[in-house]
Every structure is written in structure tokens, then in C-alpha cells.
Coordinates of C-alpha atoms in Angstrom, one line a residue:
Chain A
M1329 CA -19.5 -14.3 -11.8
T1330 CA -16.6 -14.9 -14.2
W1331 CA -17.5 -12.0 -16.5
T1332 CA -17.4 -9.6 -13.6
A1333 CA -14.0 -10.9 -12.5
A1334 CA -12.7 -10.4 -16.1
G1335 CA -14.2 -7.0 -16.2
V1336 CA -12.6 -6.0 -13.0
Q1337 CA -9.2 -7.3 -14.3
L1338 CA -9.6 -5.4 -17.5
A1339 CA -10.5 -2.2 -15.7
H1340 CA -7.5 -2.8 -13.4
F1341 CA -5.2 -3.1 -16.4
W1342 CA -6.5 0.0 -18.2
I1343 CA -6.5 2.2 -15.1
F1344 CA -3.0 1.3 -14.0
G1345 CA -1.6 1.1 -17.5
A1346 CA -2.9 4.6 -18.3
I1347 CA -1.5 6.0 -15.0
A1348 CA 1.8 4.3 -15.7
I1349 CA 2.1 5.8 -19.2
A1350 CA 1.0 9.3 -18.0
S1351 CA 3.5 9.2 -15.2
A1352 CA 6.2 8.1 -17.5
L1353 CA 5.5 11.0 -19.8
L1354 CA 5.5 13.4 -16.9
F1355 CA 8.7 11.9 -15.7
V1356 CA 10.6 12.7 -18.9
T1357 CA 9.0 16.2 -19.3
R1358 CA 9.4 17.6 -15.8
R1359 CA 12.1 20.3 -15.2
S1360 CA 12.7 19.7 -11.5
P1361 CA 14.6 16.5 -10.7
V1362 CA 12.5 15.9 -7.5
A1363 CA 9.2 16.1 -9.5
A1364 CA 10.7 13.8 -12.2
A1365 CA 11.8 11.3 -9.5
L1366 CA 8.3 11.2 -7.9
W1367 CA 6.6 10.6 -11.2
L1368 CA 9.1 7.7 -11.8
V1369 CA 8.1 6.3 -8.4
N1370 CA 4.4 6.5 -9.5
T1371 CA 5.3 4.6 -12.7
M1372 CA 7.0 1.8 -10.7
F1373 CA 4.1 1.6 -8.4
C1374 CA 1.7 1.1 -11.3
L1375 CA 4.0 -1.6 -12.8
A1376 CA 3.8 -3.4 -9.5
A1377 CA 0.0 -3.2 -9.7
L1378 CA 0.2 -4.8 -13.2
Y1379 CA 2.5 -7.6 -11.9
V1380 CA -0.1 -8.4 -9.2
L1381 CA -2.7 -8.5 -12.0
L1382 CA -0.5 -11.0 -13.8
E1383 CA -0.7 -13.2 -10.7
A1384 CA 2.8 -12.5 -9.7
P1385 CA 2.3 -10.8 -6.3
F1386 CA 5.9 -11.7 -5.3
V1387 CA 7.3 -9.7 -8.2
G1388 CA 4.9 -6.9 -7.5
A1389 CA 5.9 -6.7 -3.8
V1390 CA 9.6 -6.8 -4.6
Q1391 CA 9.1 -4.1 -7.3
V1392 CA 7.7 -1.8 -4.7
L1393 CA 10.2 -2.8 -2.0
V1394 CA 13.3 -2.5 -4.1
Y1395 CA 12.6 0.2 -6.7
A1396 CA 10.0 2.5 -5.2
G1397 CA 11.0 1.9 -1.6
A1398 CA 14.8 1.8 -1.7
I1399 CA 16.4 2.9 -5.0
M1400 CA 14.2 5.9 -5.6
V1401 CA 14.6 7.0 -2.0
V1402 CA 18.4 7.0 -2.4
F1403 CA 17.9 9.0 -5.7
L1404 CA 15.8 11.5 -3.9
F1405 CA 18.3 11.6 -1.0
V1406 CA 21.2 12.5 -3.4
V1407 CA 19.1 15.1 -5.2
M1408 CA 18.3 16.7 -1.9
L1409 CA 21.8 16.3 -0.5
L1410 CA 23.4 18.1 -3.4
N1411 CA 20.4 20.5 -3.4
L1412 CA 19.7 19.9 -7.0
G1413 CA 16.0 20.1 -6.4
R1414 CA 15.5 23.6 -7.6
D1415 CA 15.1 24.3 -11.3
D1416 CA 18.6 24.4 -12.7
A1417 CA 19.5 25.0 -16.3
R1418 CA 22.7 23.0 -16.0
L1419 CA 20.8 19.9 -15.1
D1420 CA 18.2 20.3 -17.8
L1421 CA 19.0 17.5 -20.2
R1422 CA 16.4 18.5 -22.7
E1423 CA 18.6 20.0 -25.3
P1424 CA 18.1 19.0 -28.9
G1425 CA 20.9 16.4 -29.1
V1426 CA 19.7 14.5 -26.1
R1427 CA 16.2 14.7 -27.3
G1428 CA 17.1 13.3 -30.6
A1429 CA 19.0 10.4 -29.0
A1430 CA 16.1 9.7 -26.7
L1431 CA 13.7 9.7 -29.7
L1432 CA 15.9 7.3 -31.6
V1433 CA 16.1 4.8 -28.6
G1434 CA 12.4 5.2 -28.0
L1435 CA 11.6 4.3 -31.7
L1436 CA 13.9 1.3 -31.6
L1437 CA 12.1 0.1 -28.4
A1438 CA 8.7 0.6 -30.0
V1439 CA 9.8 -1.3 -33.2
E1440 CA 11.2 -4.1 -31.0
L1441 CA 7.9 -4.2 -29.0
V1442 CA 5.8 -4.5 -32.2
V1443 CA 8.1 -7.2 -33.7
A1444 CA 8.1 -9.1 -30.4
S1445 CA 4.3 -9.0 -30.1
R1446 CA 3.8 -10.2 -33.7
T1447 CA 6.2 -13.2 -33.5
P1448 CA 4.7 -16.3 -32.0
A1449 CA 6.3 -16.9 -28.6
E1450 CA 8.6 -19.9 -28.2
A1451 CA 7.2 -22.8 -26.4
T1452 CA 8.0 -22.0 -22.8
A1453 CA 8.2 -24.5 -20.0
P1454 CA 4.9 -24.8 -18.1
L1455 CA 4.6 -22.6 -15.1
P1456 CA 5.7 -24.5 -11.9
A1457 CA 2.7 -25.7 -10.0
A1458 CA 1.9 -23.3 -7.1
E1459 CA 2.8 -25.0 -3.8
G1460 CA -0.4 -24.3 -1.8
T1461 CA -0.4 -20.6 -1.0
N1462 CA 3.4 -20.4 -1.2
V1463 CA 4.3 -18.0 -4.0
V1464 CA 8.0 -17.7 -3.0
A1465 CA 9.0 -21.3 -3.2
P1466 CA 8.8 -21.7 -7.0
V1467 CA 10.9 -18.6 -7.5
A1468 CA 13.4 -19.7 -4.9
R1469 CA 13.7 -23.2 -6.4
A1470 CA 14.4 -21.9 -9.9
L1471 CA 16.9 -19.4 -8.5
F1472 CA 18.9 -21.8 -6.4
T1473 CA 18.9 -24.8 -8.8
E1474 CA 18.5 -24.0 -12.5
H1475 CA 19.9 -20.4 -12.4
L1476 CA 22.3 -20.8 -9.6
V1477 CA 25.4 -19.7 -11.5
A1478 CA 23.7 -16.5 -12.9
F1479 CA 22.4 -15.7 -9.4
E1480 CA 25.8 -16.0 -7.8
V1481 CA 27.5 -14.1 -10.6
T1482 CA 25.0 -11.3 -10.2
S1483 CA 25.6 -11.1 -6.5
V1484 CA 29.4 -11.0 -7.0
L1485 CA 28.8 -8.2 -9.6
L1486 CA 26.7 -6.2 -7.1
L1487 CA 29.4 -6.7 -4.4
A1488 CA 32.1 -5.4 -6.8
A1489 CA 29.9 -2.4 -7.6
I1490 CA 29.5 -1.7 -3.8
V1491 CA 33.3 -2.0 -3.2
G1492 CA 33.9 0.3 -6.2
A1493 CA 31.5 2.9 -5.0
V1494 CA 33.1 2.9 -1.5
A1495 CA 36.5 3.1 -3.0
L1496 CA 35.5 6.1 -5.2
A1497 CA 33.8 7.8 -2.3
R1498 CA 36.7 7.4 0.0
R1499 CA 39.4 8.5 -2.4
E1500 CA 40.7 11.9 -1.3
S1501 CA 43.2 14.1 -3.1
P1502 CA 46.2 15.3 -1.1
A1503 CA 45.1 18.9 -1.5
S1504 CA 41.7 18.2 0.1
R1505 CA 43.3 17.0 3.3
G1506 CA 42.9 19.6 5.9
P1507 CA 44.9 19.9 9.1
A1508 CA 44.9 16.7 11.0
V1509 CA 41.8 16.9 13.2
P1510 CA 42.0 14.5 16.2
E1511 CA 39.3 11.8 16.2
G1512 CA 36.4 12.2 18.5
P1513 CA 36.1 10.1 21.7
A1514 CA 33.6 7.7 20.2
A1515 CA 34.6 6.8 16.7
Chain B
M895 CA -14.1 -23.9 5.8
S896 CA -15.5 -22.6 2.5
E897 CA -14.7 -19.0 1.7
P898 CA -17.6 -16.7 0.8
T899 CA -17.8 -15.8 -2.9
G900 CA -19.3 -13.0 -5.0
L901 CA -21.2 -10.2 -3.4
A902 CA -21.0 -11.7 0.1
W903 CA -17.2 -11.6 -0.3
V904 CA -17.3 -7.9 -1.3
A905 CA -19.7 -7.0 1.5
L906 CA -17.7 -8.9 4.1
S907 CA -14.5 -7.3 3.0
F908 CA -16.0 -3.9 3.3
A909 CA -17.3 -4.8 6.8
K910 CA -13.8 -6.0 7.8
L911 CA -12.2 -2.9 6.4
L912 CA -14.6 -0.6 8.4
A913 CA -14.2 -2.6 11.6
I914 CA -10.4 -2.6 11.5
F915 CA -10.3 1.1 10.5
V916 CA -12.5 2.1 13.4
V917 CA -10.5 0.0 15.9
Y918 CA -7.2 1.3 14.6
L919 CA -8.1 5.0 14.5
G920 CA -9.7 4.8 17.9
T921 CA -6.6 3.2 19.3
V922 CA -4.3 5.7 17.6
A923 CA -6.3 8.6 19.0
Y924 CA -6.2 7.2 22.5
T925 CA -2.5 6.4 22.2
T926 CA -1.8 10.1 22.0
L927 CA -3.6 10.5 25.3
A928 CA -1.8 7.5 26.7
E929 CA 1.5 9.0 25.7
R930 CA 0.8 12.2 27.6
R931 CA -0.6 10.4 30.6
I932 CA 2.2 7.9 30.8
S933 CA 4.9 10.5 30.3
A934 CA 3.2 12.5 33.1
W935 CA 3.2 9.4 35.3
I936 CA 6.9 8.7 34.6
Q937 CA 7.8 12.3 35.4
D938 CA 5.5 12.6 38.4
R939 CA 3.1 15.2 37.0
H940 CA -0.7 15.0 36.3
G941 CA -0.9 15.3 32.5
P942 CA -4.1 16.2 30.7
N943 CA -7.0 15.4 33.0
R944 CA -9.5 18.3 32.5
V945 CA -11.5 17.3 29.4
G946 CA -14.0 14.6 30.6
P947 CA -13.2 12.1 33.3
Q948 CA -9.5 11.7 33.6
G949 CA -9.0 13.6 30.4
L950 CA -10.7 10.9 28.4
F951 CA -12.1 13.3 25.8
Q952 CA -8.8 15.1 25.2
P953 CA -8.1 13.4 21.8
I954 CA -11.5 14.7 20.6
A955 CA -10.7 18.2 21.8
D956 CA -7.3 17.9 20.1
G957 CA -8.8 16.8 16.9
I958 CA -11.3 19.7 16.8
K959 CA -8.5 22.1 17.6
N960 CA -6.4 20.8 14.8
L961 CA -9.2 21.0 12.3
L962 CA -10.2 24.5 13.2
K963 CA -6.7 26.0 13.3
E964 CA -5.3 28.1 10.4
E965 CA -3.4 26.2 7.8
T966 CA -0.2 28.0 6.7
I967 CA 1.9 27.4 3.6
P968 CA 5.2 29.2 3.6
G969 CA 5.6 31.6 0.7
S970 CA 8.8 30.0 -0.5
A971 CA 7.7 26.4 -0.2
S972 CA 6.8 24.2 -3.2
P973 CA 3.1 24.3 -2.8
W974 CA 2.2 21.0 -4.4
L975 CA 4.7 18.9 -2.6
F976 CA 4.1 20.7 0.6
V977 CA 0.5 19.6 0.6
L978 CA 1.2 16.2 -0.8
A979 CA 3.8 15.2 1.8
P980 CA 1.5 14.7 4.8
A981 CA -0.7 12.5 2.6
L982 CA 2.3 10.5 1.5
A983 CA 3.2 9.9 5.2
F984 CA -0.4 9.1 6.2
V985 CA -1.5 6.7 3.5
P986 CA 1.3 4.0 3.8
A987 CA 0.8 4.0 7.6
F988 CA -2.8 3.0 7.1
V989 CA -2.4 0.6 4.2
T990 CA -0.1 -1.7 6.1
W991 CA -2.9 -2.6 8.5
A992 CA -4.7 -4.6 5.7
V993 CA -2.6 -7.8 5.9
I994 CA -2.3 -8.4 9.6
P995 CA -4.4 -11.4 10.7
W996 CA -6.2 -10.1 13.7
G997 CA -7.6 -13.5 15.0
A998 CA -8.7 -17.0 14.3
P999 CA -11.0 -17.3 11.2
L1000 CA -14.5 -16.2 11.9
P1001 CA -17.5 -18.3 10.8
T1002 CA -20.3 -16.4 9.1
P1003 CA -23.5 -17.6 7.4
W1004 CA -21.7 -17.0 4.0
G1005 CA -18.5 -18.9 4.8
T1006 CA -15.4 -18.7 7.0
I1007 CA -13.5 -15.5 6.7
S1008 CA -10.0 -14.6 7.7
L1009 CA -9.7 -11.7 10.1
A1010 CA -7.1 -10.0 7.9
V1011 CA -8.7 -7.5 5.6
A1012 CA -6.7 -8.8 2.6
D1013 CA -5.1 -12.2 3.2
L1014 CA -2.3 -11.8 0.7
P1015 CA 0.1 -14.7 -0.2
V1016 CA 2.9 -12.1 0.2
G1017 CA 1.5 -10.4 3.3
F1018 CA 4.8 -10.1 5.0
L1019 CA 6.6 -8.5 2.0
F1020 CA 3.6 -6.2 1.5
I1021 CA 4.2 -4.7 4.9
L1022 CA 7.9 -4.2 4.3
A1023 CA 7.2 -2.7 0.8
I1024 CA 4.5 -0.3 1.9
S1025 CA 6.2 0.8 5.1
S1026 CA 9.3 1.6 3.0
L1027 CA 7.2 4.2 1.1
G1028 CA 6.4 6.1 4.3
V1029 CA 9.9 7.8 4.1
Y1030 CA 8.7 9.8 1.0
G1031 CA 6.3 11.8 3.1
I1032 CA 8.9 12.8 5.6
T1033 CA 11.6 13.4 3.1
L1034 CA 9.4 15.5 0.8
A1035 CA 8.0 17.5 3.8
G1036 CA 11.6 18.4 4.7
W1037 CA 12.5 19.3 1.2
S1038 CA 9.4 21.2 0.1
S1039 CA 9.3 23.4 3.2
N1040 CA 12.4 25.2 1.9
N1041 CA 13.7 25.5 5.4
K1042 CA 17.2 24.3 6.4
Y1043 CA 16.0 22.6 9.6
S1044 CA 13.3 20.8 7.7
L1045 CA 15.7 19.8 5.0
L1046 CA 18.2 18.4 7.6
G1047 CA 15.3 16.4 9.2
G1048 CA 14.2 15.1 5.9
L1049 CA 17.8 14.0 4.9
R1050 CA 18.3 12.3 8.3
S1051 CA 15.0 10.5 8.0
S1052 CA 15.8 9.1 4.5
A1053 CA 19.2 8.0 5.5
Q1054 CA 18.0 6.5 8.8
M1055 CA 15.0 4.7 7.4
V1056 CA 16.9 3.2 4.4
S1057 CA 19.6 2.0 6.8
Y1058 CA 17.3 0.5 9.3
E1059 CA 15.1 -1.1 6.6
I1060 CA 18.1 -3.3 5.9
A1061 CA 18.4 -4.3 9.6
M1062 CA 14.7 -4.9 9.7
G1063 CA 14.6 -6.9 6.6
L1064 CA 17.6 -9.1 7.7
S1065 CA 16.1 -9.7 11.1
T1066 CA 13.0 -11.1 9.5
I1067 CA 14.9 -13.6 7.4
P1068 CA 15.4 -16.2 10.2
V1069 CA 11.6 -16.0 10.7
L1070 CA 11.1 -16.9 7.1
L1071 CA 13.6 -19.7 7.4
L1072 CA 11.5 -21.2 10.1
A1073 CA 8.1 -20.6 8.6
G1074 CA 9.1 -21.4 5.0
N1075 CA 6.6 -18.9 3.6
V1076 CA 5.9 -15.1 3.5
A1077 CA 2.2 -15.4 4.2
M1078 CA 1.4 -14.0 7.6
G1079 CA -1.0 -16.9 8.4
D1080 CA 1.8 -19.5 7.9
I1081 CA 4.1 -17.5 10.2
V1082 CA 1.5 -17.6 12.9
A1083 CA 0.8 -21.3 12.3
Q1084 CA 4.5 -22.2 12.6
Q1085 CA 4.7 -20.5 16.0
Q1086 CA 1.6 -22.3 17.2
A1087 CA 3.1 -25.6 16.1
T1088 CA 6.5 -25.0 17.8
S1089 CA 7.0 -22.0 20.0
W1090 CA 7.0 -18.3 19.7
N1091 CA 9.8 -16.9 17.6
A1092 CA 10.8 -14.6 20.5
V1093 CA 12.1 -17.8 22.1
L1094 CA 13.4 -19.5 18.9
L1095 CA 15.0 -16.4 17.4
S1096 CA 15.6 -14.1 20.3
V1097 CA 18.5 -12.2 18.5
A1098 CA 16.3 -11.4 15.5
F1099 CA 13.5 -10.4 17.9
L1100 CA 15.8 -7.9 19.7
T1101 CA 17.3 -6.4 16.5
F1102 CA 13.8 -6.2 14.9
L1103 CA 12.7 -4.3 18.0
V1104 CA 15.6 -1.8 17.7
S1105 CA 14.9 -1.3 14.0
A1106 CA 11.2 -0.8 14.7
F1107 CA 12.2 2.2 16.9
A1108 CA 14.3 3.7 14.0
E1109 CA 11.6 3.0 11.4
T1110 CA 8.9 4.7 13.4
N1111 CA 11.1 7.6 14.3
R1112 CA 10.6 7.1 18.0
L1113 CA 13.0 8.1 20.7
P1114 CA 15.9 7.2 21.2
F1115 CA 16.0 7.3 17.3
D1116 CA 13.9 10.4 16.6
L1117 CA 16.7 12.2 14.9
P1118 CA 14.5 13.5 12.0
E1119 CA 12.7 15.7 14.4
A1120 CA 15.3 16.2 17.1
E1121 CA 13.8 19.4 18.6
S1122 CA 16.9 20.4 20.5
E1123 CA 18.9 20.7 17.2
L1124 CA 16.3 21.0 14.4
V1125 CA 13.4 23.0 15.9
A1126 CA 11.0 20.3 14.9
G1127 CA 12.8 18.7 12.0
Y1128 CA 10.8 17.8 8.9
H1129 CA 7.5 19.2 10.1
T1130 CA 8.8 22.6 11.4
E1131 CA 6.7 24.5 8.8
Y1132 CA 3.5 22.5 9.2
S1133 CA 0.5 23.6 11.2
A1134 CA -3.0 22.5 12.0
M1135 CA -4.3 19.3 10.4
K1136 CA -1.3 18.8 8.1
Y1137 CA 0.9 18.7 11.2
S1138 CA -1.6 16.4 12.9
M1139 CA -1.5 14.0 9.9
F1140 CA 2.2 13.5 10.5
M1141 CA 1.5 12.8 14.2
I1142 CA -1.3 10.4 13.3
A1143 CA 1.0 8.6 10.9
E1144 CA 3.6 8.2 13.6
Y1145 CA 1.2 6.7 16.0
A1146 CA -0.4 4.5 13.3
N1147 CA 3.1 3.3 12.4
M1148 CA 3.7 2.5 16.1
M1149 CA 0.6 0.4 16.2
T1150 CA 1.5 -1.4 12.9
A1151 CA 5.0 -2.0 14.3
G1152 CA 3.4 -3.4 17.5
A1153 CA 1.1 -5.7 15.6
F1154 CA 3.9 -6.7 13.3
I1155 CA 6.3 -7.6 16.1
S1156 CA 3.6 -9.5 17.9
T1157 CA 2.7 -11.5 14.7
L1158 CA 6.3 -12.3 13.7
F1159 CA 7.7 -13.0 17.2
L1160 CA 5.0 -13.3 19.8
G1161 CA 2.8 -15.8 18.1
G1162 CA 0.3 -13.4 16.5
W1163 CA -3.2 -14.2 17.7
D1164 CA -2.0 -17.3 19.5
I1165 CA -3.1 -17.6 23.1
P1166 CA -0.2 -19.1 25.1
F1167 CA -0.3 -22.4 27.0
T1168 CA -3.4 -23.7 25.2
T1169 CA -4.2 -25.3 21.8
W1170 CA -7.9 -24.5 22.1
D1171 CA -7.6 -21.4 19.9
S1172 CA -5.9 -23.0 16.9
T1173 CA -7.5 -26.4 16.8
G1174 CA -11.0 -27.6 16.1
A1175 CA -13.8 -25.8 14.3
P1176 CA -13.8 -22.0 14.1
S1177 CA -16.2 -20.2 16.3
A1178 CA -17.1 -16.6 17.0
L1179 CA -15.8 -17.0 20.6
K1180 CA -12.4 -18.1 19.4
S1181 CA -12.2 -15.2 17.0
A1182 CA -13.1 -12.7 19.7
A1183 CA -10.6 -14.2 22.2
T1184 CA -7.8 -14.4 19.8
F1185 CA -8.5 -10.9 18.6
A1186 CA -8.4 -9.7 22.2
M1187 CA -5.1 -11.5 22.6
L1188 CA -3.3 -9.8 19.7
Y1189 CA -4.9 -6.5 20.6
A1190 CA -3.5 -6.9 24.1
K1191 CA 0.0 -7.7 22.7
T1192 CA -0.2 -4.7 20.5
L1193 CA -1.2 -2.4 23.4
F1194 CA 1.8 -3.8 25.3
W1195 CA 4.1 -2.7 22.5
L1196 CA 2.5 0.7 22.4
F1197 CA 3.2 1.1 26.1
F1198 CA 6.7 -0.2 25.5
F1199 CA 7.3 2.5 22.8
I1200 CA 6.0 5.2 25.1
W1201 CA 8.0 3.8 28.1
V1202 CA 11.3 3.8 26.2
R1203 CA 10.6 7.3 24.8
W1204 CA 10.4 8.8 28.3
T1205 CA 13.3 6.8 29.7
L1206 CA 16.2 6.9 27.2
P1207 CA 18.0 10.0 25.9
R1208 CA 18.4 10.6 22.1
F1209 CA 21.3 9.0 20.3
R1210 CA 23.7 11.1 18.3
Y1211 CA 23.4 10.8 14.6
D1212 CA 26.7 9.0 14.0
Q1213 CA 25.9 6.6 16.9
L1214 CA 22.6 5.8 15.2
M1215 CA 24.3 5.1 11.9
A1216 CA 27.2 3.1 13.6
L1217 CA 24.7 1.0 15.4
G1218 CA 22.8 0.2 12.1
W1219 CA 25.7 -0.4 9.8
R1220 CA 28.6 -1.6 12.1
V1221 CA 26.7 -3.6 14.7
L1222 CA 23.3 -4.8 13.4
L1223 CA 24.2 -5.5 9.8
P1224 CA 27.2 -7.8 10.4
L1225 CA 25.6 -9.3 13.5
L1226 CA 22.5 -10.2 11.5
L1227 CA 24.4 -11.6 8.5
A1228 CA 26.3 -13.9 10.8
Y1229 CA 23.2 -14.8 12.7
I1230 CA 21.3 -15.8 9.5
V1231 CA 24.2 -18.2 8.6
L1232 CA 24.2 -19.5 12.1
I1233 CA 20.5 -20.2 12.2
A1234 CA 20.5 -21.7 8.8
S1235 CA 23.3 -24.1 9.9
V1236 CA 21.5 -25.0 13.1
L1237 CA 18.3 -25.8 11.2
L1238 CA 20.2 -27.9 8.7
A1239 CA 22.1 -29.7 11.5
L1240 CA 18.8 -30.4 13.3
D1241 CA 17.4 -31.8 10.1
A1242 CA 20.5 -33.9 9.6
V1243 CA 20.3 -35.3 13.1
G1244 CA 16.6 -35.9 12.7
I1245 CA 15.3 -33.8 15.5
G1246 CA 11.7 -32.9 14.6
R1247 CA 9.8 -29.8 15.7
G1248 CA 9.4 -30.7 19.4
G1249 CA 10.9 -30.0 22.7
A1250 CA 14.5 -30.7 21.8
Y1251 CA 14.2 -28.5 18.7
V1252 CA 12.9 -25.5 20.7
A1253 CA 15.6 -26.1 23.4
T1254 CA 18.4 -26.2 20.9
L1255 CA 17.4 -23.0 19.2
F1256 CA 16.8 -21.2 22.5
G1257 CA 20.2 -22.3 23.8
V1258 CA 21.9 -21.0 20.6
N1259 CA 20.1 -17.7 21.0
V1260 CA 21.0 -17.3 24.6
A1261 CA 24.6 -17.9 23.8
V1262 CA 24.6 -15.3 21.0
V1263 CA 22.7 -12.7 23.1
A1264 CA 25.3 -13.2 25.9
V1265 CA 28.2 -12.7 23.6
V1266 CA 26.7 -9.7 21.8
A1267 CA 25.7 -8.0 25.1
F1268 CA 29.2 -8.5 26.5
W1269 CA 30.8 -7.2 23.3
L1270 CA 28.5 -4.2 23.0
D1271 CA 29.1 -3.1 26.6
R1272 CA 32.7 -2.1 25.9
G1273 CA 32.0 1.6 25.8
R1274 CA 33.0 1.8 22.2
L1275 CA 30.2 2.1 19.7
V1276 CA 27.2 2.4 21.9
S1277 CA 28.6 3.9 25.0
P1278 CA 26.4 3.2 28.0
A1279 CA 26.1 6.3 30.2
A1280 CA 27.5 4.5 33.3
S1281 CA 30.4 2.6 31.7
R1282 CA 33.6 2.8 33.6
L1283 CA 36.6 4.1 31.5
Q1284 CA 39.8 2.2 31.3
V1285 CA 42.9 4.1 32.4
Q1286 CA 44.3 4.0 28.9
E1287 CA 41.0 5.2 27.4
L1288 CA 40.9 8.1 29.9
E1289 CA 44.5 9.0 29.0
R1290 CA 43.6 8.9 25.3
L1291 CA 40.6 11.2 25.8
R1292 CA 42.7 13.7 27.7
Q1293 CA 45.2 13.8 24.9
V1294 CA 42.4 14.3 22.4
A1295 CA 41.1 17.2 24.4
A1296 CA 44.5 18.7 24.8
R1297 CA 45.2 18.5 21.0
R1298 CA 41.8 20.1 20.3
A1299 CA 42.5 22.9 22.7
A1300 CA 45.9 23.5 21.1
I1301 CA 44.3 23.7 17.6
A1302 CA 41.6 26.0 18.9
A1303 CA 44.2 28.3 20.4
A1304 CA 46.2 28.3 17.2
G1305 CA 43.1 29.1 15.2
S1306 CA 42.1 32.1 17.5
R1307 CA 45.7 33.5 17.3
G1308 CA 45.5 33.3 13.5
T1309 CA 42.4 35.5 13.2

């Protein structure tokens, strides 16, 4: 049955790869921020499917959980909260200068991709042996032993970003302070 | 214990899919009837009892009614997203069912199969990931309706569900610490080997339960559709089958939450006080009995959701957020550190997974629950309706009221 399995995998790759690319194109060409955000969610979902195909179900699940399920929801929340959802010329970033810059970056990435795929890969360490059905343990072991410093530094960076966001959000100018309103009974 | 391969595997997977789908949809349909009958019972009324014996055919009548009613799309709505939103709410609610192991492995002539439709190695994360997508349906329904009440409902739901996802995710971390894996089967096996996680991790169990109410948008946390403030919230503009799809998604999410709580904290398909179900060769009888066990646990949670809905009043929105961010989040962070330390200490002392292990963890949990309950019952963040006010607190409230009255009086003089 091996040829069938390979066929299914190939079909899986082509279907989700095609959807991912189509969604990404729609993402950059939509006018409405809400539509663009939804196409980006679709792209991320397809990437998760491709991770699963690469036998990395943990990465796939985390991709959906973090990007599609949390970050994009917050994006959408902000778009809706500021009511930016309707077509708005001020938000349309598709002016010539921006397009040119995007094209340049896109070309650079394409060149990098071609170069990277042509150069023979460095010898990488063999994949850690799967521990039974446990797909999380190898990732955890690498994170908490070999890459511990990078992991901790990243978490401190994220913490700093959170504190910074809160500080920015709470900063109020003296002018914006209204009359002192007494606090409610239950704070 | 060999697994079926090739065509047999495909056929058996389809059979499992069909069986679980039928059981789930049937249960969801009858939960709507149960909700109405139980609410009637709680409020001392009759409830729907005219269609068939004791109203048993009411869900069928409701379904036909919803299919035959007129679908309306508001003129100013975004037509694509307005139609897409119910589907986005509906699909994740159904997909999460796939990874819940519904019973002991079933022997078939082609090999032994797991009673989960897809026995994924990341089953647990799969449920969290897919259920986090359910918020899109509600948010987009609110936004695309182009109605202020819908929009408010959608905004509330996205803030509420993202906030409580954190509490939900954190309360499952102690479970993972004990099980050492994210596969649902391993979590069930760990509970069979020691004791149910509701005993070992009572605090996480309670916080998970609270988060489950918020994630399924059930009272006392149904702020996205608070009908006394928002008409009907995010589905104000929906009619007929599209409206019905939101309702089906809500009940499907309740059932998933019930099965998920049972699997994580109540031993899954484990039958208590016996090891007959989890040891020895698999048999059809074992599969049937363990399936009935998990089904009964899930039905209990469905009843519990309904019971709470018709007992407690709705929270205010700031109370909901305060509970999530100021109570559950710090509590769970501290609890994870505590449980990890206790587990390390137990390892260091050399206590294996036996009676002393269970007793220690249970004692730690009882202590934490007692402290938290005492601290919460201060009438501050989550004010219980019957809490007695301190004299100083009463004085402060009176001053607040007096200052407000003064400001209001000044304002009315000014205009």
C-alpha cells in the first residue's frame, strides 16, 4: 500500500500548498482589513496542515492554537473595535511606493529561497528518536537543555513587550483627564 | 493488539465517524429538549410536552420549523461573511469530537481499534486549537450583521474567549505534568493508574470548569448574547437555519466540554472502583461498558451546565474580566509552580504513584481550595449576593453614592 500512502501525501501537499498560496495572494490584494485577516488565517491553517504532513503534529497544533486561534483573533478584535472594517482609503496601503517596496522584499525572498534550495544542506543532527507516542518530549528536552538560554531570553523579551504595551496603553495626557469620577462599588 | 491496515482501516474509520456523528447529533438535539424541560422543572412549569409522549418529538418539530422558515439577510450586512459566520461557528464545534477516546479499544475481525475517530498524538492540543477557532464564527457574525448590538456581542465574545482560553490552557498544564504527554489515551491511562485528576488536581478541575462555562458562552458567562442588554447579541440578525446553526454549535460545544472535562479530570472512560475495564484483553463488552460510562459522565455535565444556567444570574462584563485576569490567571500560575514543586518533592522523597502520592496531592489541593474560597468570599471581586458588608465598606459606598449624586446635580444645573 506504500504507493497509495505516498500518493495521498502528495495530494495533501498540493491541495494545501495551492490553498495556502491562493489565500496569501488574496490576503495581500483585499481592500477590507477583515477580509485580509481572514485570508491570512486560512494561510496559517494550511501551513499547519503542511506541518502535520511533515510529521510535526505538535508544530501544526501550536500553529493553529497560537497564530490562527489567538493572534489573529486579537487582530480581528482590534480591527472591529476601531471599526476599521469598512473599506477605507486611509487604510489602503496599496499605493505605488508601498507596492514597490513589497515587490523588492518579495524578490529578495524568492532569490533567497532559490539559493537555499540549491545549496546542499549542512549535515544536521539526526532527529531525536520518538519516545513512543510522545511527540512533545523531544521538543521539550531540546528547549530546556540545549536551547535553554535562548528560550529564557525570549520569554524575558515577551515579558518586556507586554509591560511596554501596558505602559503605553495606560499613559494618559493631563488634558484627557476628565472630572474625577468616583470609582464604582466593585472595582 | 494489531491495528487494522489499508482498506479495513479506512472503512473502520468511516464507520467510527458515522457512529460518533449520529450519537453526538442525537444527543445535541435532545439536549435542547432537556434544557427546556429542566428549566421548566426548576421554575415549576410544564415545558414543551405536546409533540409526542412527554414532548419527545419536539427537537424534530423544531428542526423542521427552522428549515422551513424564511432566511433573511439584512440589506446592509456583508453578505459573504454573514453567510460564512454560522458555518465557522458550526464546524469547529464538530471537529473537536474526533479525538475524544470514547471507550476501551474495540476488537474487530480486522484488528483492535481505538474508540477515538482519530487517535492523534497531540489529541489534547488539537481540541484546544480547534475550539479556539470557534470564536471566529461569533465575532464575524457580530461584525458582518452591521448592527451595533451584534457588534458589541461579537467584541465581547472575542475578548471573553481569548481571556478564558488562557485560564483554560493553564488549568490543563497540571494535568500534563501528571500525565507527561498530550495524547488523550495517556491522560486516561494515568488516571486509571493513580486516581482521577479531580482528586489529584481539584483546583485545576474547578478553574477548568469555570473556563468551560466562559468558552461555551453559557450562563453565568453568556455576555456575548446577554438579551437584557444586547437584544440577542451576535445572532440578533440571524433567522431560521443560520440561527439554528449557532444554537447547535453552542450545544455541541457543551457536549465537547463535558466529554473533555470527563476525560481530563474524571478518568475518561474509566469505570471507578474496578480495574476490570482497563486490564486484560479487549472485548466488545468492555468497549460498550466504558462507552456507557463516559457517555453518562458527559450527560451529567450537560445537566450541570443546564442546572447552573437556570440557577445563577449573569455576571457583569467587568466582573467576568476581573475573574479571568485577576483571579484565575495568578491563581493558576501559582498553582502550576506549587504542583510542580510537590511532584518534584514526592520524587525526591521517593514516594511512588500509590496511596501516599494520592493523599499528598489531595491534601495540597484541599488546602489551596480552602484558602482560595476564603479569599474570594470577601465581597470584593466576585461579590456573592448574600455577603454581609463591613461597616467601613458601607460607609465608603454611601460616600460614593453621595459624590455621584453631587456630580449629577452639578451636571443637570449646567445644562
